[in-house]
Short mmCIF file of C-alpha atoms and ligand atoms in Angstrom, two decimals:
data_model
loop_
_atom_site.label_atom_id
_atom_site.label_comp_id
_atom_site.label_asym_id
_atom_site.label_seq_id
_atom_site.Cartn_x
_atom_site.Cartn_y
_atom_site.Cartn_z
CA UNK A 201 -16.22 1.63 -34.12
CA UNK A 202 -18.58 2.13 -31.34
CA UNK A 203 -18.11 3.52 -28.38
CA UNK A 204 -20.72 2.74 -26.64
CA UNK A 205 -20.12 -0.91 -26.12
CA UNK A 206 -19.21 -1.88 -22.53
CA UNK A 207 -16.20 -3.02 -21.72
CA UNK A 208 -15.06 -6.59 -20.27
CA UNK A 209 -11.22 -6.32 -19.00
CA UNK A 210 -10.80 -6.26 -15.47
CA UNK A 211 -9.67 -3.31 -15.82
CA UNK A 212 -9.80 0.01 -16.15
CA UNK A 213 -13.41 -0.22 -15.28
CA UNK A 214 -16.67 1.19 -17.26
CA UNK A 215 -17.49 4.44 -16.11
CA UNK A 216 -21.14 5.69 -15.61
CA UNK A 217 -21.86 9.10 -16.87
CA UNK A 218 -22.50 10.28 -13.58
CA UNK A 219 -18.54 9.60 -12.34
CA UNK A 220 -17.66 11.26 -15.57
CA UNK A 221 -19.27 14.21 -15.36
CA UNK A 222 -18.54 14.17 -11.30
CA UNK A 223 -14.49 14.53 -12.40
CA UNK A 224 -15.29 17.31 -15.60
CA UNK A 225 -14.95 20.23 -12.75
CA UNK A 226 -12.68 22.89 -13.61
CA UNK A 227 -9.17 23.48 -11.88
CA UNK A 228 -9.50 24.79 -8.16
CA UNK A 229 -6.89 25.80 -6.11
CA UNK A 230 -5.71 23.38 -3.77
CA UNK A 231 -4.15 25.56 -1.39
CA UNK A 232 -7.43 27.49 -0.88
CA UNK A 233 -8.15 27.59 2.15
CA UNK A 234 -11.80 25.69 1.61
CA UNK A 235 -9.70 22.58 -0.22
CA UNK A 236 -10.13 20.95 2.77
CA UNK A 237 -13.51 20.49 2.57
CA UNK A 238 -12.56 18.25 -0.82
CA UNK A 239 -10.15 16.23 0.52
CA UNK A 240 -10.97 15.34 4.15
CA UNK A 241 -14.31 13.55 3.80
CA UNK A 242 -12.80 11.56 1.34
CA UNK A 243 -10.86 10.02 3.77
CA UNK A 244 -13.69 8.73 5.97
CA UNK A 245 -15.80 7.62 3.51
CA UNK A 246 -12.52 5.25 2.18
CA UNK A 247 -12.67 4.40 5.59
CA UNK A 248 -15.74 2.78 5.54
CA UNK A 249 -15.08 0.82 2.10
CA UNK A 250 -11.80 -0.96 3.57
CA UNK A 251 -13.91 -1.12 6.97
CA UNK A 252 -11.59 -0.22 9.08
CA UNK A 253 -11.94 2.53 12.25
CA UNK A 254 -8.12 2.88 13.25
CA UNK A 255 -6.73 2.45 10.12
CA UNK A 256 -5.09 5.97 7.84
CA UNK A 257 -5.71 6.34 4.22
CA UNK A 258 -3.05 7.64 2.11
CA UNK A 259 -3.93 8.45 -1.72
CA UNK A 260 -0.97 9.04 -3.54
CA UNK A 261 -1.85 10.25 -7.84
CA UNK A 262 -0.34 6.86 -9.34
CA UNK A 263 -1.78 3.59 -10.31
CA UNK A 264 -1.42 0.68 -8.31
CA UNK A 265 1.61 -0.64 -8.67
CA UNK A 266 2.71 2.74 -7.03
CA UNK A 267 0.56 1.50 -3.80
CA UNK A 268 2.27 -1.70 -3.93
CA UNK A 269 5.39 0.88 -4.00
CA UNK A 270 4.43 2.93 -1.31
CA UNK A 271 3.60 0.04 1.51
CA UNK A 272 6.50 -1.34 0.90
CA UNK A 273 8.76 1.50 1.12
CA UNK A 274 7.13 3.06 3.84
CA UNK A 275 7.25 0.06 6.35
CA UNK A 276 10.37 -2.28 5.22
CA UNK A 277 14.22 -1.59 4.80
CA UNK A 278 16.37 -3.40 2.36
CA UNK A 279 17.50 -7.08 3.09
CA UNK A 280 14.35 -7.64 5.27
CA UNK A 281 12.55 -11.19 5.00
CA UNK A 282 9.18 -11.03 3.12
CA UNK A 283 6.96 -14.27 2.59
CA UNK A 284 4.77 -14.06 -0.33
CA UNK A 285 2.95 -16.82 -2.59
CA UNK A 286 3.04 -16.31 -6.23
CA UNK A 287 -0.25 -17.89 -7.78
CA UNK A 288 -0.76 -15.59 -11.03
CA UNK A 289 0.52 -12.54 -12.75
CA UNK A 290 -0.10 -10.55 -10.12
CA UNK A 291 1.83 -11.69 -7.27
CA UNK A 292 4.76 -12.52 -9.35
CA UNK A 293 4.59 -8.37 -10.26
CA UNK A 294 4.62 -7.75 -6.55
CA UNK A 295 7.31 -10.29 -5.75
CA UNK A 296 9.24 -8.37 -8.78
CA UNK A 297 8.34 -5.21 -7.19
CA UNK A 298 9.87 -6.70 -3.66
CA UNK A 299 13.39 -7.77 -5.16
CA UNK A 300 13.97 -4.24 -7.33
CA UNK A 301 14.02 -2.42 -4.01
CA UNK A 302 16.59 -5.56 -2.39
CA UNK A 303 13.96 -7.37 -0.11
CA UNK A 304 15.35 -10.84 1.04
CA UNK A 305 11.76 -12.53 -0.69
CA UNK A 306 10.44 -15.99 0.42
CA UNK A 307 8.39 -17.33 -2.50
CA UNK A 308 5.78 -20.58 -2.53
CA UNK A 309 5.30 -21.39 -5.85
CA UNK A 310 1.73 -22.07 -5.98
CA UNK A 311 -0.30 -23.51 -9.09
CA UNK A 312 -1.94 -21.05 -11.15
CA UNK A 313 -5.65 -21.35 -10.26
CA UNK A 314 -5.06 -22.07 -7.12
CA UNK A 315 -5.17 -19.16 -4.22
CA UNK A 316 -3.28 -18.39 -1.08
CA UNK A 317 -1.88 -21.03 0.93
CA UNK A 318 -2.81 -20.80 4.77
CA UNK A 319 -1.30 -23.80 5.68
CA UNK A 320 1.91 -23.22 4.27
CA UNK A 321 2.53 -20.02 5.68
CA UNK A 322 1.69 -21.10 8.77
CA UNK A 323 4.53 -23.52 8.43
CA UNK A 324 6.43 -20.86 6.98
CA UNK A 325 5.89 -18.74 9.78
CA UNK A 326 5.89 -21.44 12.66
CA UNK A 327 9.40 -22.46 11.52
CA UNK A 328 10.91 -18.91 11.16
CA UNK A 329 11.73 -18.65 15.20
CA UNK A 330 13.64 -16.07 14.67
CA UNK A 331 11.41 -14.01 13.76
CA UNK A 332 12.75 -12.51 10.58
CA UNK A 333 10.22 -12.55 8.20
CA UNK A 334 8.86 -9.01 8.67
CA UNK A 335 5.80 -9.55 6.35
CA UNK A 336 3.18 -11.98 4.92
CA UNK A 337 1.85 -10.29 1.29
CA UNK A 338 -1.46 -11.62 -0.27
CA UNK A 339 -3.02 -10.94 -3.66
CA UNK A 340 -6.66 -10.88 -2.69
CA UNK A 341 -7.75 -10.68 -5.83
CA UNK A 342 -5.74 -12.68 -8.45
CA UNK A 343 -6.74 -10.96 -11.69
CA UNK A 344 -5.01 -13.41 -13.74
CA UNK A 345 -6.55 -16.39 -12.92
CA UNK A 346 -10.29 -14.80 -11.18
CA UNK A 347 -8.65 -16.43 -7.79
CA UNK A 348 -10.08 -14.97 -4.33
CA UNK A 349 -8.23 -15.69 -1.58
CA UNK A 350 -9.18 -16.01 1.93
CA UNK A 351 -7.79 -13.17 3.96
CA UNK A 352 -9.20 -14.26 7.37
CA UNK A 353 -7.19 -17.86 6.72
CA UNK A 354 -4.35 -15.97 6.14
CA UNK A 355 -4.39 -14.09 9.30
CA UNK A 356 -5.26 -16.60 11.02
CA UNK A 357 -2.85 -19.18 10.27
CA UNK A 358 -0.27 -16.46 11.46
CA UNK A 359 -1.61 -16.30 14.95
CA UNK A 360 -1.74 -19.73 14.74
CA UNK A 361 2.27 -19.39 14.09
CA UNK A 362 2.07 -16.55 16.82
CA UNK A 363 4.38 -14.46 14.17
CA UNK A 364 4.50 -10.70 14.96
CA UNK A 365 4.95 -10.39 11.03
CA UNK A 366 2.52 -7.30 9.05
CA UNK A 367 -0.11 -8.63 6.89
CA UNK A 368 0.04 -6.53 3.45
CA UNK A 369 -2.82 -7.47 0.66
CA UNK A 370 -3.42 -6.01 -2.48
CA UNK A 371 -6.41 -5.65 -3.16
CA UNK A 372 -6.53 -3.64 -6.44
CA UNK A 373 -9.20 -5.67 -8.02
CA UNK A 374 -11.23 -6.78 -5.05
CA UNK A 375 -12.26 -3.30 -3.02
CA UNK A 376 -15.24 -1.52 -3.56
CA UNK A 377 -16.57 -5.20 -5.65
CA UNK A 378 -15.98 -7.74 -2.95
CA UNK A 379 -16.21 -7.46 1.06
CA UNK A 380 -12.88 -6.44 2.16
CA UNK A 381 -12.40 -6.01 6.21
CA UNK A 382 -9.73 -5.14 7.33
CA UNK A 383 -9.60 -4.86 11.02
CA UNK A 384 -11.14 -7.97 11.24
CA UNK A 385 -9.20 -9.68 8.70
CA UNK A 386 -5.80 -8.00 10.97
CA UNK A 387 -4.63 -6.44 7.61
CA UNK A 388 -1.38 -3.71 8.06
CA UNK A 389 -1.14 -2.51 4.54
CA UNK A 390 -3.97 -2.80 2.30
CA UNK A 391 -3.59 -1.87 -1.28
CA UNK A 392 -6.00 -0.08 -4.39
CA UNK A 393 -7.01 1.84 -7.17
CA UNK A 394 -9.27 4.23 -8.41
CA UNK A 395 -9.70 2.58 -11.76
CA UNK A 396 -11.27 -0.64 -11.04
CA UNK A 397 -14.08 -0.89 -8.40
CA UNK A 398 -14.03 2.72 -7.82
CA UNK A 399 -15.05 3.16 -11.68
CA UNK A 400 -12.74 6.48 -12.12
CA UNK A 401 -10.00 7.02 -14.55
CA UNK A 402 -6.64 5.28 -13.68
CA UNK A 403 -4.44 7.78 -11.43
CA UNK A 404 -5.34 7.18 -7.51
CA UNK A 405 -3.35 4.86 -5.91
CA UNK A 406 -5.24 3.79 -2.48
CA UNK A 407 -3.25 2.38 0.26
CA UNK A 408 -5.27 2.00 4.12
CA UNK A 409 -2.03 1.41 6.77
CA UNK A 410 -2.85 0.13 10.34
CA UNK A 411 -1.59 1.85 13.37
CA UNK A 412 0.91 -0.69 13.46
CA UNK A 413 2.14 -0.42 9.62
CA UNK A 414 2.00 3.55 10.50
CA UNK A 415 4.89 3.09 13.37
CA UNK A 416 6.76 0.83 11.20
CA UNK A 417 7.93 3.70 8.63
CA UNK A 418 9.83 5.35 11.54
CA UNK A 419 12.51 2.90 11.47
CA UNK A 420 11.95 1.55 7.64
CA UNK A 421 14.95 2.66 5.49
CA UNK A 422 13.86 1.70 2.19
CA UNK A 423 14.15 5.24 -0.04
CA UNK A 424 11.32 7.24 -0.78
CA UNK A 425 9.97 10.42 -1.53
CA UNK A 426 7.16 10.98 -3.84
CA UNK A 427 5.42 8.16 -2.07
CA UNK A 428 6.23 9.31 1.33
CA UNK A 429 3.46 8.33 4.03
CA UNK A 430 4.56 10.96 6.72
CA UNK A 431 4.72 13.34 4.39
CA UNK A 432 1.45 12.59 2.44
CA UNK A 433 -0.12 12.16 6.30
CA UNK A 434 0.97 15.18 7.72
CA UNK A 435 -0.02 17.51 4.81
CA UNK A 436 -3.62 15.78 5.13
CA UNK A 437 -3.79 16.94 8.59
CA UNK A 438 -3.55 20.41 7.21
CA UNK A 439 -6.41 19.45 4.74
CA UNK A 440 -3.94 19.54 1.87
CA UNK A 441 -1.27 17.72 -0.44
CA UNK A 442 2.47 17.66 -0.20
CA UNK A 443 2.28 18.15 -3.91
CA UNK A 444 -0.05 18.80 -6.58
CA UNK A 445 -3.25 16.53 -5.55
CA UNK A 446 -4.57 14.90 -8.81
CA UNK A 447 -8.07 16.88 -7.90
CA UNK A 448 -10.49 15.94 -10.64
CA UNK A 449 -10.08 12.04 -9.36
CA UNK A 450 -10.73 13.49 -5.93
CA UNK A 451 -13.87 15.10 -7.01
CA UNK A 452 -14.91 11.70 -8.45
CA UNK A 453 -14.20 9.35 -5.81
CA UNK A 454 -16.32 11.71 -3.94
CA UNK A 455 -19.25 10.66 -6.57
CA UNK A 456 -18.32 6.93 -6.86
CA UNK A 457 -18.02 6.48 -2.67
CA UNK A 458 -21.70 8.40 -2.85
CA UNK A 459 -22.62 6.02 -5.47
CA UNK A 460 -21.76 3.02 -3.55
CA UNK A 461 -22.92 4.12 -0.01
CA UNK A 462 -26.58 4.92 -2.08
CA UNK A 463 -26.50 0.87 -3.78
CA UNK A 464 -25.35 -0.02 -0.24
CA UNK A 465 -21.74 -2.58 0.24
CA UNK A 466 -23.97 -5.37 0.77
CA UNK A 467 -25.71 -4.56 -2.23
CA UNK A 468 -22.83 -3.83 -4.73
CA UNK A 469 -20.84 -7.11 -3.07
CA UNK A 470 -24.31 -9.11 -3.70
CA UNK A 471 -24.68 -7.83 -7.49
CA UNK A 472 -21.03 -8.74 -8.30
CA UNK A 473 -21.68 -12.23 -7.18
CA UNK A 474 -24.66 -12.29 -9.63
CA UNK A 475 -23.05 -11.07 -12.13
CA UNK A 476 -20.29 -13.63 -12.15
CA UNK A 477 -22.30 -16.24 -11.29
CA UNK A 478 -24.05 -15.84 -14.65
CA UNK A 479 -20.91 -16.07 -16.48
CA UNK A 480 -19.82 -18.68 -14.69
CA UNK A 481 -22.60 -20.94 -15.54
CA UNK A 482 -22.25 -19.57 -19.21
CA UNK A 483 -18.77 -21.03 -18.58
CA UNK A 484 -19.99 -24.08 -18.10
CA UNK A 485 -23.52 -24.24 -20.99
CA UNK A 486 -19.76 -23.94 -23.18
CA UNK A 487 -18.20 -27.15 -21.63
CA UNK A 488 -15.15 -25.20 -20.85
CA UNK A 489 -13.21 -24.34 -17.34
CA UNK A 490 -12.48 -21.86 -15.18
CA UNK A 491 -8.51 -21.20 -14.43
CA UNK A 492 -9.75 -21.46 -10.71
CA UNK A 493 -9.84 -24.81 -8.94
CA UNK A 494 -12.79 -24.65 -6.73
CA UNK A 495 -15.74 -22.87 -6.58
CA UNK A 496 -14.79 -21.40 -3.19
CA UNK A 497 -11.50 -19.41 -4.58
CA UNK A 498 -14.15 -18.13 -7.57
CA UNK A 499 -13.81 -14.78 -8.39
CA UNK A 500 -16.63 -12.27 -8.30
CA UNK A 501 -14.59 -9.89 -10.34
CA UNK A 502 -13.42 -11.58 -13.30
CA UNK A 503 -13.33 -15.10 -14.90
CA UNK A 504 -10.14 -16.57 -16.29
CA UNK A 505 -11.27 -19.48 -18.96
CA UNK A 506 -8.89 -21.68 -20.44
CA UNK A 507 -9.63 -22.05 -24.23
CA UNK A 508 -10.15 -25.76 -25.71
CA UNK A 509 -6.95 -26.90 -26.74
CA UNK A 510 -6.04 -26.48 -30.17
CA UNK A 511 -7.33 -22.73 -30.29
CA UNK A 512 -5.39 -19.48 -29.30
CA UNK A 513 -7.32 -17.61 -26.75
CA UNK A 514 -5.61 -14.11 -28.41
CA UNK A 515 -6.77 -14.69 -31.87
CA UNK A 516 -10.11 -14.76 -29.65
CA UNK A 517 -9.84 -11.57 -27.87
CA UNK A 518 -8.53 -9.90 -31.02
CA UNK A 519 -11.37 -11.22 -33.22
CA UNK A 520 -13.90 -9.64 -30.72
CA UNK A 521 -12.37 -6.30 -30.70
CA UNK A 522 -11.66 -6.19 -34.58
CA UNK A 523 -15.02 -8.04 -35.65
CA UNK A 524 -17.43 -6.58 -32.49
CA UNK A 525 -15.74 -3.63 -30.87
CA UNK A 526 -15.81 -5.41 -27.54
CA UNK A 527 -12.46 -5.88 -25.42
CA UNK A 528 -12.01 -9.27 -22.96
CA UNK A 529 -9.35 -10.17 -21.14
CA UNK A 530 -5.71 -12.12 -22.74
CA UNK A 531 -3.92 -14.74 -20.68
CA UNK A 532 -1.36 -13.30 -18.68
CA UNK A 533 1.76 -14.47 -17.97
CA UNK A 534 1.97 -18.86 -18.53
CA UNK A 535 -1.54 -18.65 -19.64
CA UNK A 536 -0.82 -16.16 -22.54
CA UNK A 537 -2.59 -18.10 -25.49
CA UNK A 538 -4.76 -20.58 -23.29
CA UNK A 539 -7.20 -18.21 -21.46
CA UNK A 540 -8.90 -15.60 -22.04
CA UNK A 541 -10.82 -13.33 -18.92
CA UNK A 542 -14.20 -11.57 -18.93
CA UNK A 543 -14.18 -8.99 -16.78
CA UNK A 544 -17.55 -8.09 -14.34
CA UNK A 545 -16.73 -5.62 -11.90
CA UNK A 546 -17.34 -1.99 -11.67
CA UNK A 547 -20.35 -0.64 -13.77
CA UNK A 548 -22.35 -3.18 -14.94
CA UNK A 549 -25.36 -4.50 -15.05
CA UNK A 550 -26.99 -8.05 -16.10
CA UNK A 551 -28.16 -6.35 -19.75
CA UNK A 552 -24.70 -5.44 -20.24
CA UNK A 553 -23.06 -8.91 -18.85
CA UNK A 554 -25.15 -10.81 -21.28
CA UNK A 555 -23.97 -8.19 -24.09
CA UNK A 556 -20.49 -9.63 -23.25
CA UNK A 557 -21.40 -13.19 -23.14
CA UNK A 558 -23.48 -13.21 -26.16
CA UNK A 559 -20.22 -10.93 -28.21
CA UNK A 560 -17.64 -13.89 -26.87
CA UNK A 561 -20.19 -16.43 -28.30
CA UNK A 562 -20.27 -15.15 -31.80
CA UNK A 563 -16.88 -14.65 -31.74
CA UNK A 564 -16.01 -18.42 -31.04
CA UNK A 565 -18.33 -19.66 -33.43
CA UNK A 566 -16.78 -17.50 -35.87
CA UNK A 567 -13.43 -18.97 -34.91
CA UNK A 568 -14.93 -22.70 -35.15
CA UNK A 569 -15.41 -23.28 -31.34
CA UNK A 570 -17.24 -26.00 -30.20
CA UNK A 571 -19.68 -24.20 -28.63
CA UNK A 572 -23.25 -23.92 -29.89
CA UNK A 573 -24.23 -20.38 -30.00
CA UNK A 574 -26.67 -18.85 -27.38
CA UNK A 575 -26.06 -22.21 -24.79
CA UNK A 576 -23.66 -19.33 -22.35
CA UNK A 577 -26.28 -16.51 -23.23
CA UNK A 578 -29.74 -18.63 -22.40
CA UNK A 579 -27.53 -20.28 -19.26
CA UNK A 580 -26.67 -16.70 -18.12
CA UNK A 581 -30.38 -15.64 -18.80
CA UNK A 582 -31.93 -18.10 -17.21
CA UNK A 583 -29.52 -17.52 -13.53
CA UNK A 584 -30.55 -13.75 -13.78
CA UNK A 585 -34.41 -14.32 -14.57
CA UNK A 586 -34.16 -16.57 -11.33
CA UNK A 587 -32.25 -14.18 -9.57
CA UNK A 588 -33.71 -10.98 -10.53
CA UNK A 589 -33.91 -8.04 -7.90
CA UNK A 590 -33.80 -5.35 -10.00
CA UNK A 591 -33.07 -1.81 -7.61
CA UNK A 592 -32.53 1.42 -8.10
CA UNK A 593 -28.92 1.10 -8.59
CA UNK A 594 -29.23 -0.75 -11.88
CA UNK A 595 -31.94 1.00 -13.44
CA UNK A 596 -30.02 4.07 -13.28
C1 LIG B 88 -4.92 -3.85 -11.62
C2 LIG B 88 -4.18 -4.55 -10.54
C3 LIG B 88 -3.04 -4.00 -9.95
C4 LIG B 88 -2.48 -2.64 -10.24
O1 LIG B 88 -2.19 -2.40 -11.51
P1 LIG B 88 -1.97 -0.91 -12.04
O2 LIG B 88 -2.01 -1.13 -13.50
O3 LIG B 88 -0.67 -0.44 -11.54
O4 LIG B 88 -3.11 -0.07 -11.51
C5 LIG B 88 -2.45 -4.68 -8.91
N1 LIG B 88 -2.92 -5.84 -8.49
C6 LIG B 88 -4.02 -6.41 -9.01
C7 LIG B 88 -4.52 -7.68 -8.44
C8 LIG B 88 -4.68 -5.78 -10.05
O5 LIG B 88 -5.78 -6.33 -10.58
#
């Protein structure tokens, strides 16, 4: 099988040659006394891709889920009152993630498809005068459904609720793809990964705390260790680890923040929306829908589309891989079976996008779809003829 066909899960990411050769460096020693110079710019420059000024970054060598791990061990003690929707795969992992280490959790059930519910919190929030609820956690991103949420909603239906409560947000699937802001948006704890917009291997957890998510780990009692902040923060001070930094990923987040600052945010958030706007009106050439309700909560990321009914959206994805080479997204969760995803973040380009719509095609048509092969791939070209602004960035 090839291995030179893109890939179109959400997740681990395509990675250019560039970012893999960046992280093929040999081991250095990182208590030399130049492994400062590594580390410490690496720090800014996250700084700029969460936009924030007074906000810390902590890496910590785990996946995600270990950033999910770390903000809330760092800055909550057991039995403390979280409020968290769960509208996909995702946020039901990091309500999981919440009760395992004994967090009193406050869950709106929201429909799949749809994203986070302002309103409600602000009800939430407005009739908690107590005060107890000690956090609001988002899922910016959705990767199960290709659901964005609006952050700035969020924060400000809890002003509205003048709550003191932190604002935490993953977003794993959303940084480095999407505009994030987080001292705008108010965010406390905002969560990532190397592996997604960042276009590395799988292995740095990301996590930006806010001055005031920062003074909450003095009095948070929740155990930890390995994914101590004050630990991890006062090592960095002294330009090094607390532990054995995972340095090749270091050496290519270097490369990837380079290779975003050189496409420009704007530019990188702009192509993403391209991207997925030519799937999405492939989506619709097929006559099928998006998991998403309305085109505002549309992800720029990835697409979650729910499969006619009568066909099995994983005899879909498997038929692609075994018949084409080319991975897609399964259903998570309640929509294993009726969705499949396409994933469009990372490296990509509108060439390789159309690869992916055209490989879905064939494989539906093989499957009996009713779909009439090339309708996505000529919709798709079409959107990207229109929209062509071909830079730099994706001629390289
Ligand atoms: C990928 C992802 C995560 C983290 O998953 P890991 O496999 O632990 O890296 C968390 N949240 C969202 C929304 C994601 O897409």
């Amino acid at each position: 099988m090839s291995n030179q066909n893109p890939i179109f899960i959400p997740g681990p990411t395509n990675m250019p040659d560039e970012l893999r050769a960046a992280m093929n460096v040999q081991t250095s020693d990182h208590r030399a006394p130049d492994f400062q110079e590594i580390l410490l710019p690496m720090f800014d420059n996250l700084k700029k891709v969460f936009k924030t000024q007074t906000g810390r970054v902590i890496t910590f060598p785990a996946s995600g889920t270990g950033g999910w791990e770390a903000a809330i061990t760092n800055t909550l003690s057991p039995g403390d009152k979280v409020l968290v929707a769960r509208y996909g795969m995702f946020s039901h992992r990091w309500i999981d993630l919440c009760q395992r280490h004994n967090l009193d959790v406050q869950i709106i059930d929201c429909a799949w498809g749809s994203g986070a519910p302002a309103d409600l919190f602000e009800q939430h929030l407005a009739a908690d005068s107590e005060k107890k609820i000690k956090a609001v956690l988002v899922t910016h991103n959705e990767t199960a459904t290709g659901v964005k949420s609006d952050i700035a909603a969020v924060r400000q239906a809890m002003d509205a609720a003048q709550h003191p409560a932190m604002l935490y947000v993953d977003c794993v699937s959303s940084l480095a793809s999407m505009d994030f802001r987080m001292d705008e948006w108010g965010v406390d704890l905002a969560v990532a990964g190397s592996q997604k917009g960042f276009m590395l291997t799988t292995g740095m957890a990301i996590v930006a705390a806010s001055e005031k998510a920062v003074a909450a780990t003095e009095s948070a009692t929740c155990p930890r260790c390995f994914f101590d902040f004050s630990d991890m923060l006062n090592a960095n001070e002294k330009g090094g680890y607390p532990y054995t930094p995972p340095l090749q990923l270091i050496h290519g987040m270097h490369a990837s923040l380079h290779r975003l600052f050189d496409e420009g945010l704007d530019a990188v958030f702009a192509r993403h929306h391209r991207l997925a706007e030519g799937v999405r009106r492939a989506v619709s050439a097929w006559g099928m829908n998006l998991c998403a309700q309305q085109p505002a909560l549309y992800s720029d990321t990835v697409s979650a589309i729910y499969v006619p009914a009568g066909f099995n959206s994983d005899e879909l994805t498997n038929h692609a891989y075994n018949a084409y080479g080319v991975s897609f997204g399964v259903g998570l969760g309640n929509m294993s079976g009726q969705a499949f995803r396409i994933g469009h973040l990372g490296s990509l380009t509108d060439v390789m996008v159309l690869s992916g719509i055209a490989t879905i095609e064939m494989a539906m048509k093989d499957l009996d779809y009713p779909i009439e092969l090339g309708s996505g791939v000529a919709a798709a070209q079409d959107y990207y003829r229109q929209s062509a602004t071909l830079n730099k960035q994706q001629a390289a």
